[in-house]
Amino acid sequence: MQEKKLKIAIQKSGRLSEDSINLLKRCGVKFNNGLGKLKSEAENFPLEIYFLRDDDIPEYVADGVADVGIVGENVLAEMQKNVAAIENLGFGKCRLSLAVPKNFDYNSVQDFAGKRVATSYPQILSSFLARNNVKADIHTISGSVEIAPSIGLADAICDLVSSGSTLFQNGLREVETVMQSEAVLVSRPNLEAELQKILEKLLFRIKSVKSAKQNKYILLNAPDKELSAIIALLPGIKSPTVMPLAESGWSSVHSVINENDFWEIVESLKNKGAEGILVLSIDQMVG
Ligand code: ATP
Ligand code: MG
């Protein structure tokens, strides 16, 4: 019997494409993602990859055309399909925000009452406004939302923001965050046992890649008299590895540190006399 394959839908071309492809590749999945391809079979993992528009991914997964997918939480919330987010992926971070023209005298969300708000996210926006007891006039447009106020189509917009530079260039000011978003792995409910097994194997790898990204491998030379103080700064997975250097009075210390504490730890290490500090990225961190 032929082995079943898990079908994964990822964005064909856009902000999530490169990170989605890189994630699968770092999971050790080999496939051809040549230009214009709609579908690809992995060479060394029971996976078929479908390249689709991001808006279509929740529906294709809900309908069983694909079993799992990678999509932004914003699209998932807007489409309201029967799919579940099973793992946050740490990329594609952005927020859906309300923004008004610079000369709009804005005080609170009540100021949207009776106003025309342009957005590509009518579902998310209308439930946000309903939660705040605001009745506004939502204009759904599929793209270039940020120009709607300047062409007289709307009084305000609700759109995705990451740095805010697009808003700024269009004379808009962000005033409310409606939702935070990042890319997530989604799945249709009740996968067959065989597919569920493949998904779990993939998820295990995804988690290893994610924790590797959050950690760095650090090597340094420590004067023996400061060794215990230096070890105290480095938690490691269990505890740091310490090996004597050829030069007496010195040791080499190896450990793993969290990316977020990285600079503070390096400064403290230097203050304790550590030398030759090398920091390496980790490809995978298993278990
Ligand atoms: P498609 O052709 O696949 O429909 P698109 O134009 O709708 O693409 P992109 O602009 O590529 O979509 O954005 C895809 C996703 O990337 C968004 O839904 C969102 O989750 C995420 N994203 C991250 N940062 C931003 C940002 N600054 N602006 C827009 N989307 C962002
Ligand atoms: Mg889209």
PDB file of C-alpha atoms and ligand atoms in Angstrom, residues 11-16 52-55 71-75 92-94 121 160-163 181-182, ligand 1:
ATOM      1  CA  GLN A  11       1.265  31.103   0.695  1.00  0.00           C
ATOM      2  CA  LYS A  12       2.383  31.099  -2.937  1.00  0.00           C
ATOM      3  CA  SER A  13       3.873  34.541  -3.047  1.00  0.00           C
ATOM      4  CA  GLY A  14       3.766  37.164  -0.352  1.00  0.00           C
ATOM      5  CA  ARG A  15       4.964  38.045   3.097  1.00  0.00           C
ATOM      6  CA  LEU A  16       4.623  34.545   4.549  1.00  0.00           C
ATOM      7  CA  LEU A  52      -1.974  29.122  -2.668  1.00  0.00           C
ATOM      8  CA  ARG A  53      -3.210  32.650  -1.997  1.00  0.00           C
ATOM      9  CA  ASP A  54      -3.268  33.167   1.753  1.00  0.00           C
ATOM     10  CA  ASP A  55      -6.988  34.088   1.790  1.00  0.00           C
ATOM     11  CA  VAL A  71      -1.622  31.325   7.550  1.00  0.00           C
ATOM     12  CA  GLY A  72      -1.781  34.583   9.527  1.00  0.00           C
ATOM     13  CA  GLU A  73      -4.080  34.646  12.573  1.00  0.00           C
ATOM     14  CA  ASN A  74      -5.709  37.691  10.972  1.00  0.00           C
ATOM     15  CA  VAL A  75      -6.829  35.683   7.934  1.00  0.00           C
ATOM     16  CA  GLY A  92       4.610  37.182  10.005  1.00  0.00           C
ATOM     17  CA  LYS A  93       4.095  39.310  13.079  1.00  0.00           C
ATOM     18  CA  CYS A  94       1.836  42.289  12.586  1.00  0.00           C
ATOM     19  CA  TYR A 121     -11.215  42.624   7.497  1.00  0.00           C
ATOM     20  CA  LEU A 160      -2.433  45.463   8.931  1.00  0.00           C
ATOM     21  CA  VAL A 161       0.548  47.329  10.314  1.00  0.00           C
ATOM     22  CA  SER A 162       4.042  46.209  11.169  1.00  0.00           C
ATOM     23  CA  SER A 163       6.395  49.202  11.236  1.00  0.00           C
ATOM     24  CA  SER A 181      -1.260  38.442  14.608  1.00  0.00           C
ATOM     25  CA  GLU A 182       1.456  36.019  13.587  1.00  0.00           C
TER      26      GLU A 182
HETATM   27  P1  ATP B   1      -2.077  36.808  -1.369  1.00  0.00           P
HETATM   28  O1  ATP B   1      -1.724  37.135  -2.759  1.00  0.00           O
HETATM   29  O2  ATP B   1      -1.515  35.464  -0.952  1.00  0.00           O
HETATM   30  O3  ATP B   1      -3.543  36.937  -1.059  1.00  0.00           O
HETATM   31  P2  ATP B   1      -1.772  39.141   0.319  1.00  0.00           P
HETATM   32  O4  ATP B   1      -1.383  40.343  -0.460  1.00  0.00           O
HETATM   33  O5  ATP B   1      -3.171  38.972   0.788  1.00  0.00           O
HETATM   34  O6  ATP B   1      -1.274  37.842  -0.466  1.00  0.00           O
HETATM   35  P3  ATP B   1       0.515  39.601   2.088  1.00  0.00           P
HETATM   36  O7  ATP B   1       0.610  41.075   2.002  1.00  0.00           O
HETATM   37  O8  ATP B   1       1.565  38.768   1.445  1.00  0.00           O
HETATM   38  O9  ATP B   1      -0.930  39.052   1.658  1.00  0.00           O
HETATM   39  O10 ATP B   1       0.439  39.227   3.648  1.00  0.00           O
HETATM   40  C1  ATP B   1       0.280  37.913   4.078  1.00  0.00           C
HETATM   41  C2  ATP B   1       0.206  37.903   5.586  1.00  0.00           C
HETATM   42  O11 ATP B   1       1.422  38.377   6.136  1.00  0.00           O
HETATM   43  C3  ATP B   1      -0.854  38.793   6.207  1.00  0.00           C
HETATM   44  O12 ATP B   1      -2.144  38.226   6.178  1.00  0.00           O
HETATM   45  C4  ATP B   1      -0.326  38.907   7.630  1.00  0.00           C
HETATM   46  O13 ATP B   1      -0.682  37.780   8.397  1.00  0.00           O
HETATM   47  C5  ATP B   1       1.197  38.891   7.442  1.00  0.00           C
HETATM   48  N1  ATP B   1       1.846  40.236   7.610  1.00  0.00           N
HETATM   49  C6  ATP B   1       2.917  40.475   8.376  1.00  0.00           C
HETATM   50  N2  ATP B   1       3.269  41.771   8.349  1.00  0.00           N
HETATM   51  C7  ATP B   1       2.416  42.389   7.543  1.00  0.00           C
HETATM   52  C8  ATP B   1       2.270  43.746   7.110  1.00  0.00           C
HETATM   53  N3  ATP B   1       3.071  44.717   7.527  1.00  0.00           N
HETATM   54  N4  ATP B   1       1.294  44.016   6.238  1.00  0.00           N
HETATM   55  C9  ATP B   1       0.509  43.036   5.788  1.00  0.00           C
HETATM   56  N5  ATP B   1       0.599  41.743   6.201  1.00  0.00           N
HETATM   57  C10 ATP B   1       1.519  41.415   7.050  1.00  0.00           C
END
